[in-house]
Amino acid sequence: LCTGKNAQIFVDGESFYVQAYHIDGYHYFKLRDISYIMQETNTPFSVKWNDNRIDLALQKDENAIKPTIIENQQEKQEAVQTSAAVYVNQKQVFFDAYVINGYTYFQLRDLGKVIGFQVNWDDVKQQICITTENESTPITPQTYQQLLQKGIDVDWSGNKKGKLYYNEQAVK
């Protein structure tokens, strides 16, 4: 059993409130809420539910639903670990996820790893901060492969930063 609360999340400096549940020492967030707050970033994603399968696509979702803010709940809710298969760009990934009141909840860090955003906790301000890659910031070949969910054959020596990074990784 778990208790829900509204949590403030900063996404690239912009504040949002979403519903969260605390389960086994971790906070879980409604998948559709996180999709909504990520729409205006460099890492938007869409959510589709098909039978017992959740499909995430690394693209903007014009139909993303604004998060519903609830009053902090005092009564505990049942959290059931989901058996739904989760796919990101058609590749199956595995998460610890829970269904609470008919909605699926995930840990932010798990989503960030496959979607491509960073999650940090600001201990001084007691805030959750999500940061996305700046469009002008070059990404590493490994990050690009992870976003595509498949291997690539690319010459990263086209610019100085890419060449330096590639050479550093090659000697490791």
Coordinates of N, CA and C in Angstrom, one line a residue:
L1 N 0.8 -1.2 0.0 CA 0.0 0.0 0.0 C 0.9 1.2 0.0
C2 N 0.4 2.3 -0.6 CA 1.2 3.5 -0.7 C 0.3 4.8 -0.6
T3 N 0.9 5.9 -0.3 CA 0.2 7.1 -0.1 C 0.6 8.1 -1.2
G4 N -0.3 8.8 -1.8 CA 0.0 9.7 -2.9 C 0.2 11.1 -2.4
K5 N 0.9 11.9 -3.2 CA 1.1 13.3 -2.9 C 1.4 14.1 -4.1
N6 N 1.3 15.4 -4.1 CA 1.7 16.2 -5.2 C 3.2 16.5 -5.1
A7 N 3.9 16.4 -6.2 CA 5.3 16.6 -6.1 C 5.7 17.7 -7.1
Q8 N 6.6 18.6 -6.7 CA 7.0 19.6 -7.6 C 8.3 19.1 -8.4
I9 N 8.3 19.2 -9.7 CA 9.4 18.8 -10.5 C 9.8 20.0 -11.4
F10 N 11.1 20.3 -11.4 CA 11.6 21.3 -12.3 C 12.2 20.7 -13.6
V11 N 11.6 21.1 -14.7 CA 12.1 20.6 -16.0 C 12.8 21.7 -16.7
D12 N 14.1 21.6 -16.9 CA 14.9 22.7 -17.5 C 14.5 24.0 -16.8
G13 N 14.3 24.0 -15.5 CA 14.1 25.3 -14.8 C 12.6 25.6 -14.6
E14 N 11.7 25.0 -15.4 CA 10.3 25.3 -15.3 C 9.6 24.4 -14.3
S15 N 8.7 24.9 -13.4 CA 8.1 24.2 -12.4 C 6.8 23.5 -12.8
F16 N 6.6 22.3 -12.4 CA 5.4 21.5 -12.6 C 5.0 20.8 -11.4
Y17 N 3.7 20.5 -11.2 CA 3.3 19.7 -10.1 C 2.6 18.5 -10.7
V18 N 3.0 17.3 -10.2 CA 2.5 16.0 -10.7 C 2.2 15.1 -9.5
Q19 N 1.4 14.1 -9.7 CA 1.1 13.2 -8.6 C 2.2 12.1 -8.5
A20 N 2.6 11.8 -7.3 CA 3.6 10.8 -7.0 C 3.2 9.9 -5.9
Y21 N 3.7 8.7 -5.9 CA 3.5 7.7 -4.8 C 4.8 7.2 -4.3
H22 N 4.9 7.0 -3.0 CA 6.1 6.5 -2.4 C 5.9 5.0 -2.2
I23 N 6.8 4.2 -2.9 CA 6.7 2.7 -2.8 C 8.1 2.1 -2.5
D24 N 8.3 1.4 -1.5 CA 9.5 0.7 -1.2 C 10.7 1.6 -1.2
G25 N 10.6 2.8 -0.7 CA 11.7 3.8 -0.6 C 11.9 4.6 -1.9
Y26 N 11.1 4.5 -2.9 CA 11.2 5.2 -4.2 C 9.9 5.9 -4.5
H27 N 10.1 7.0 -5.2 CA 8.9 7.8 -5.7 C 8.6 7.3 -7.1
Y28 N 7.3 7.1 -7.4 CA 6.9 6.7 -8.7 C 5.9 7.8 -9.2
F29 N 6.0 8.0 -10.5 CA 5.2 9.1 -11.1 C 4.4 8.6 -12.3
K30 N 3.2 9.2 -12.5 CA 2.3 8.7 -13.5 C 3.0 9.0 -14.9
L31 N 3.0 7.9 -15.7 CA 3.7 8.0 -17.0 C 3.2 9.1 -17.9
R32 N 1.9 9.2 -17.9 CA 1.3 10.3 -18.8 C 1.6 11.7 -18.3
D33 N 1.7 11.9 -17.0 CA 2.1 13.2 -16.5 C 3.5 13.6 -16.9
I34 N 4.4 12.6 -16.8 CA 5.8 12.9 -17.2 C 5.9 13.2 -18.7
S35 N 5.1 12.4 -19.5 CA 5.1 12.7 -20.9 C 4.6 14.1 -21.2
Y36 N 3.6 14.6 -20.5 CA 3.1 15.9 -20.7 C 4.1 17.0 -20.4
I37 N 4.8 16.8 -19.2 CA 5.7 17.9 -18.8 C 7.0 17.9 -19.7
M38 N 7.2 16.8 -20.4 CA 8.4 16.7 -21.3 C 8.1 17.2 -22.7
Q39 N 6.9 17.6 -23.1 CA 6.6 17.9 -24.4 C 7.3 19.1 -25.0
E40 N 7.6 20.1 -24.2 CA 8.3 21.3 -24.7 C 9.8 21.2 -24.5
T41 N 10.4 20.1 -24.3 CA 11.8 19.9 -24.1 C 12.4 19.3 -25.3
N42 N 13.7 19.0 -25.2 CA 14.4 18.3 -26.3 C 14.2 16.8 -26.3
T43 N 13.5 16.3 -25.3 CA 13.2 14.9 -25.2 C 11.7 14.6 -24.9
P44 N 10.9 15.0 -25.9 CA 9.5 14.7 -25.7 C 9.2 13.2 -26.0
F45 N 8.2 12.6 -25.4 CA 7.8 11.3 -25.8 C 6.3 11.1 -25.7
S46 N 5.8 10.2 -26.5 CA 4.4 9.9 -26.5 C 4.1 8.6 -25.8
V47 N 2.9 8.4 -25.4 CA 2.5 7.2 -24.7 C 1.2 6.6 -25.4
K48 N 1.3 5.3 -25.7 CA 0.1 4.6 -26.3 C 0.0 3.3 -25.5
W49 N -1.3 3.0 -25.2 CA -1.6 1.8 -24.5 C -2.3 0.9 -25.4
N50 N -1.8 -0.3 -25.7 CA -2.4 -1.3 -26.5 C -2.5 -2.6 -25.8
D51 N -3.7 -3.0 -25.4 CA -3.9 -4.3 -24.7 C -3.1 -4.3 -23.4
N52 N -2.1 -5.2 -23.4 CA -1.2 -5.3 -22.2 C 0.2 -4.8 -22.6
R53 N 0.3 -3.8 -23.4 CA 1.5 -3.3 -23.9 C 1.5 -1.7 -23.9
I54 N 2.6 -1.2 -23.4 CA 2.8 0.3 -23.3 C 3.8 0.6 -24.4
D55 N 3.5 1.5 -25.3 CA 4.4 1.9 -26.3 C 4.8 3.4 -26.1
L56 N 6.1 3.6 -26.0 CA 6.6 5.0 -25.8 C 7.4 5.3 -27.1
A57 N 7.1 6.5 -27.7 CA 7.9 6.9 -28.9 C 8.6 8.2 -28.6
L58 N 9.8 8.3 -29.1 CA 10.6 9.5 -28.8 C 10.2 10.6 -29.8
Q59 N 9.0 11.1 -29.6 CA 8.4 12.1 -30.4 C 7.4 13.0 -29.7
K60 N 7.1 14.1 -30.2 CA 6.1 15.0 -29.5 C 4.7 14.3 -29.6
D61 N 3.9 14.5 -28.5 CA 2.6 14.0 -28.5 C 1.6 15.1 -28.4
E62 N 0.9 15.4 -29.5 CA 0.0 16.5 -29.6 C -1.2 16.3 -28.7
N63 N -1.5 15.0 -28.3 CA -2.6 14.7 -27.4 C -2.2 14.5 -26.0
A64 N -1.1 14.9 -25.5 CA -0.6 14.7 -24.1 C -1.6 15.4 -23.2
I65 N -1.9 14.7 -22.1 CA -3.0 15.1 -21.2 C -2.3 15.8 -20.0
K66 N -2.8 17.0 -19.7 CA -2.3 17.8 -18.5 C -2.5 17.0 -17.2
P67 N -1.4 17.0 -16.4 CA -1.5 16.3 -15.1 C -2.7 16.8 -14.2
T68 N -3.3 15.8 -13.5 CA -4.4 16.1 -12.6 C -3.7 16.3 -11.2
I69 N -4.0 17.4 -10.6 CA -3.4 17.6 -9.2 C -4.5 17.1 -8.2
I70 N -4.0 16.3 -7.3 CA -5.0 15.8 -6.2 C -4.6 16.4 -4.9
E71 N -5.5 16.4 -4.0 CA -5.1 16.7 -2.6 C -4.3 15.6 -2.0
N72 N -3.4 15.9 -1.2 CA -2.5 14.8 -0.6 C -3.4 13.8 0.1
Q73 N -3.2 12.6 -0.2 CA -4.1 11.5 0.3 C -3.6 11.0 1.6
Q74 N -4.5 10.8 2.5 CA -4.2 10.2 3.8 C -4.5 8.7 3.7
E75 N -5.4 8.3 2.9 CA -5.7 6.8 2.9 C -4.8 6.2 1.9
K76 N -4.3 5.0 2.2 CA -3.4 4.3 1.4 C -4.0 3.6 0.2
Q77 N -3.3 3.6 -0.9 CA -3.8 3.1 -2.2 C -3.1 1.7 -2.5
E78 N -3.7 0.8 -3.1 CA -3.1 -0.4 -3.5 C -2.2 -0.2 -4.8
A79 N -1.0 -0.6 -4.7 CA 0.0 -0.6 -5.8 C 0.3 -2.0 -6.3
V80 N 0.0 -2.3 -7.5 CA 0.2 -3.6 -8.1 C 1.3 -3.5 -9.2
Q81 N 2.3 -4.3 -9.0 CA 3.4 -4.3 -10.0 C 2.8 -4.7 -11.3
T82 N 3.1 -4.0 -12.4 CA 2.4 -4.2 -13.7 C 3.2 -5.3 -14.4
S83 N 2.4 -6.1 -15.2 CA 2.9 -7.1 -16.1 C 2.9 -6.6 -17.5
A84 N 2.6 -5.4 -17.7 CA 2.5 -4.9 -19.1 C 3.9 -4.8 -19.7
A85 N 4.0 -5.1 -20.9 CA 5.3 -5.0 -21.7 C 5.5 -3.5 -22.0
V86 N 6.7 -3.0 -21.9 CA 7.0 -1.6 -22.3 C 8.0 -1.6 -23.4
Y87 N 7.6 -0.8 -24.4 CA 8.5 -0.7 -25.6 C 8.8 0.8 -25.8
V88 N 10.1 1.0 -26.1 CA 10.5 2.4 -26.5 C 11.0 2.3 -27.9
N89 N 10.3 3.0 -28.8 CA 10.7 2.9 -30.3 C 10.8 1.5 -30.7
Q90 N 9.8 0.7 -30.4 CA 9.6 -0.7 -30.8 C 10.6 -1.7 -30.2
K91 N 11.4 -1.2 -29.2 CA 12.3 -2.2 -28.5 C 11.9 -2.3 -27.1
Q92 N 11.7 -3.6 -26.7 CA 11.2 -3.8 -25.3 C 12.3 -3.4 -24.3
V93 N 11.8 -2.7 -23.2 CA 12.6 -2.4 -22.1 C 12.0 -2.8 -20.8
F94 N 12.7 -2.9 -19.7 CA 12.1 -3.5 -18.5 C 12.3 -2.5 -17.4
F95 N 11.2 -2.2 -16.7 CA 11.1 -1.3 -15.6 C 10.4 -1.9 -14.4
D96 N 10.6 -1.4 -13.2 CA 9.7 -1.7 -12.1 C 8.7 -0.6 -12.2
A97 N 7.5 -1.0 -12.4 CA 6.3 -0.1 -12.6 C 5.1 -0.6 -11.8
Y98 N 4.3 0.3 -11.4 CA 3.1 -0.1 -10.6 C 1.8 0.5 -11.2
V99 N 0.7 -0.2 -11.1 CA -0.6 0.3 -11.4 C -1.3 0.7 -10.2
I100 N -1.7 2.0 -10.1 CA -2.4 2.5 -9.0 C -3.6 3.3 -9.5
N101 N -4.8 2.8 -9.1 CA -6.1 3.4 -9.5 C -6.2 3.5 -11.0
G102 N -5.7 2.4 -11.7 CA -5.8 2.3 -13.1 C -4.7 3.0 -13.9
Y103 N -3.8 3.7 -13.3 CA -2.7 4.4 -14.0 C -1.4 3.8 -13.7
T104 N -0.5 3.8 -14.7 CA 0.9 3.2 -14.5 C 1.9 4.3 -14.1
Y105 N 2.7 3.9 -13.1 CA 3.6 4.8 -12.4 C 5.0 4.2 -12.6
F106 N 6.0 5.1 -12.9 CA 7.4 4.7 -13.1 C 8.3 5.6 -12.3
Q107 N 9.5 5.1 -12.0 CA 10.6 6.0 -11.4 C 11.1 6.9 -12.5
L108 N 11.4 8.2 -12.1 CA 11.9 9.1 -13.1 C 13.2 8.7 -13.6
R109 N 14.1 8.2 -12.8 CA 15.5 7.9 -13.3 C 15.4 6.7 -14.3
D110 N 14.5 5.8 -14.1 CA 14.4 4.7 -15.1 C 14.0 5.3 -16.4
L111 N 13.0 6.2 -16.4 CA 12.5 6.8 -17.7 C 13.6 7.6 -18.3
G112 N 14.3 8.4 -17.5 CA 15.4 9.2 -18.0 C 16.4 8.4 -18.7
K113 N 16.8 7.3 -18.2 CA 17.8 6.4 -18.9 C 17.4 6.1 -20.3
V114 N 16.2 5.7 -20.5 CA 15.8 5.3 -21.9 C 15.3 6.4 -22.8
I115 N 14.7 7.5 -22.2 CA 14.2 8.6 -22.9 C 15.3 9.6 -23.3
G116 N 16.3 9.8 -22.4 CA 17.4 10.6 -22.6 C 17.4 11.9 -21.8
F117 N 16.9 11.9 -20.6 CA 17.0 13.1 -19.8 C 17.6 12.7 -18.5
Q118 N 18.2 13.7 -17.8 CA 18.8 13.5 -16.5 C 17.9 13.9 -15.3
V119 N 18.0 13.1 -14.3 CA 17.2 13.4 -13.1 C 18.1 13.6 -11.9
N120 N 18.0 14.7 -11.2 CA 18.9 15.1 -10.1 C 18.0 15.5 -8.9
W121 N 18.5 15.3 -7.7 CA 17.9 15.8 -6.5 C 18.8 16.9 -6.0
D122 N 18.1 18.1 -5.8 CA 18.8 19.2 -5.2 C 18.6 19.2 -3.7
D123 N 19.6 18.7 -3.0 CA 19.4 18.5 -1.5 C 19.2 19.8 -0.8
V124 N 19.8 20.9 -1.2 CA 19.7 22.2 -0.6 C 18.3 22.7 -0.7
K125 N 17.8 22.7 -1.9 CA 16.4 23.2 -2.2 C 15.3 22.2 -2.0
Q126 N 15.7 20.9 -1.8 CA 14.8 19.8 -1.7 C 13.8 19.7 -2.9
Q127 N 14.5 19.7 -4.1 CA 13.7 19.7 -5.4 C 14.2 18.6 -6.3
I128 N 13.3 18.1 -7.1 CA 13.6 17.2 -8.2 C 13.8 18.0 -9.4
C129 N 14.9 17.8 -10.1 CA 15.3 18.6 -11.3 C 15.6 17.6 -12.5
I130 N 14.8 17.9 -13.6 CA 15.1 17.1 -14.8 C 15.7 18.1 -15.8
T131 N 16.8 17.6 -16.4 CA 17.5 18.4 -17.4 C 17.6 17.6 -18.7
T132 N 17.4 18.3 -19.8 CA 17.5 17.7 -21.1 C 18.6 18.3 -21.8
E133 N 19.1 17.5 -22.8 CA 20.2 18.0 -23.7 C 19.8 19.3 -24.4
N134 N 20.7 20.2 -24.4 CA 20.5 21.5 -25.1 C 20.8 21.1 -26.6
E135 N 20.0 21.6 -27.5 CA 20.1 21.3 -28.9 C 21.5 21.6 -29.4
S136 N 22.2 22.6 -28.9 CA 23.5 22.9 -29.4 C 24.6 22.1 -28.7
T137 N 24.3 21.3 -27.8 CA 25.3 20.5 -27.1 C 25.4 19.2 -27.9
P138 N 26.6 18.8 -28.3 CA 26.7 17.6 -29.1 C 26.5 16.4 -28.1
I139 N 26.0 15.3 -28.6 CA 25.8 14.1 -27.8 C 26.8 13.1 -28.2
T140 N 27.1 12.2 -27.3 CA 28.1 11.2 -27.6 C 27.5 10.1 -28.5
P141 N 28.3 9.3 -29.2 CA 27.8 8.2 -30.0 C 26.9 7.2 -29.1
Q142 N 27.4 7.0 -27.9 CA 26.7 6.0 -27.1 C 25.3 6.5 -26.7
T143 N 25.2 7.8 -26.4 CA 23.9 8.4 -26.1 C 23.0 8.3 -27.3
Y144 N 23.5 8.6 -28.5 CA 22.7 8.6 -29.7 C 22.2 7.2 -30.0
Q145 N 23.1 6.2 -29.8 CA 22.7 4.8 -30.0 C 21.6 4.4 -29.0
Q146 N 21.7 4.9 -27.7 CA 20.7 4.6 -26.7 C 19.4 5.2 -27.1
L147 N 19.4 6.4 -27.6 CA 18.1 7.0 -28.1 C 17.5 6.3 -29.2
L148 N 18.3 5.8 -30.1 CA 17.8 5.1 -31.3 C 17.4 3.6 -30.9
Q149 N 18.0 3.1 -29.8 CA 17.8 1.8 -29.4 C 18.3 0.8 -30.4
K150 N 19.4 1.2 -31.1 CA 20.0 0.2 -32.0 C 21.4 0.8 -32.3
G151 N 22.3 -0.1 -32.9 CA 23.6 0.3 -33.2 C 23.7 1.2 -34.4
I152 N 24.7 2.0 -34.6 CA 24.9 2.9 -35.7 C 26.3 2.8 -36.2
D153 N 26.5 3.2 -37.5 CA 27.8 3.3 -38.0 C 28.0 4.7 -38.5
V154 N 28.6 5.5 -37.7 CA 28.7 7.0 -38.0 C 30.1 7.4 -37.8
D155 N 30.6 8.3 -38.7 CA 31.9 8.9 -38.5 C 31.8 10.1 -37.6
W156 N 32.2 10.0 -36.4 CA 32.1 11.1 -35.4 C 33.3 12.0 -35.5
S157 N 34.2 11.9 -36.4 CA 35.3 12.7 -36.5 C 35.1 14.0 -37.3
G158 N 33.8 14.2 -37.7 CA 33.4 15.4 -38.4 C 33.6 16.7 -37.7
N159 N 33.7 16.7 -36.4 CA 34.1 17.9 -35.7 C 35.1 17.6 -34.6
K160 N 35.7 18.7 -34.1 CA 36.8 18.5 -33.2 C 36.3 17.8 -31.9
K161 N 35.2 18.2 -31.3 CA 34.7 17.6 -30.1 C 34.4 16.1 -30.3
G162 N 33.7 15.8 -31.4 CA 33.4 14.4 -31.7 C 34.6 13.6 -31.9
K163 N 35.6 14.1 -32.6 CA 36.9 13.4 -32.9 C 37.6 13.1 -31.6
L164 N 37.7 14.1 -30.7 CA 38.4 13.9 -29.4 C 37.7 12.9 -28.5
Y165 N 36.3 13.0 -28.5 CA 35.6 12.0 -27.6 C 35.7 10.6 -28.2
Y166 N 35.6 10.5 -29.5 CA 35.6 9.2 -30.1 C 37.0 8.6 -29.9
N167 N 38.1 9.3 -30.0 CA 39.4 8.8 -29.8 C 39.6 8.4 -28.3
E168 N 39.1 9.2 -27.4 CA 39.2 8.9 -26.0 C 38.5 7.5 -25.7
Q169 N 37.3 7.3 -26.3 CA 36.6 6.1 -26.0 C 37.2 4.9 -26.7
A170 N 37.9 5.1 -27.8 CA 38.5 4.0 -28.6 C 39.7 3.4 -27.8
V171 N 40.4 4.3 -27.0 CA 41.6 3.8 -26.3 C 41.2 3.1 -25.0
K172 N 40.0 3.2 -24.6 CA 39.6 2.7 -23.3 C 39.4 1.2 -23.4

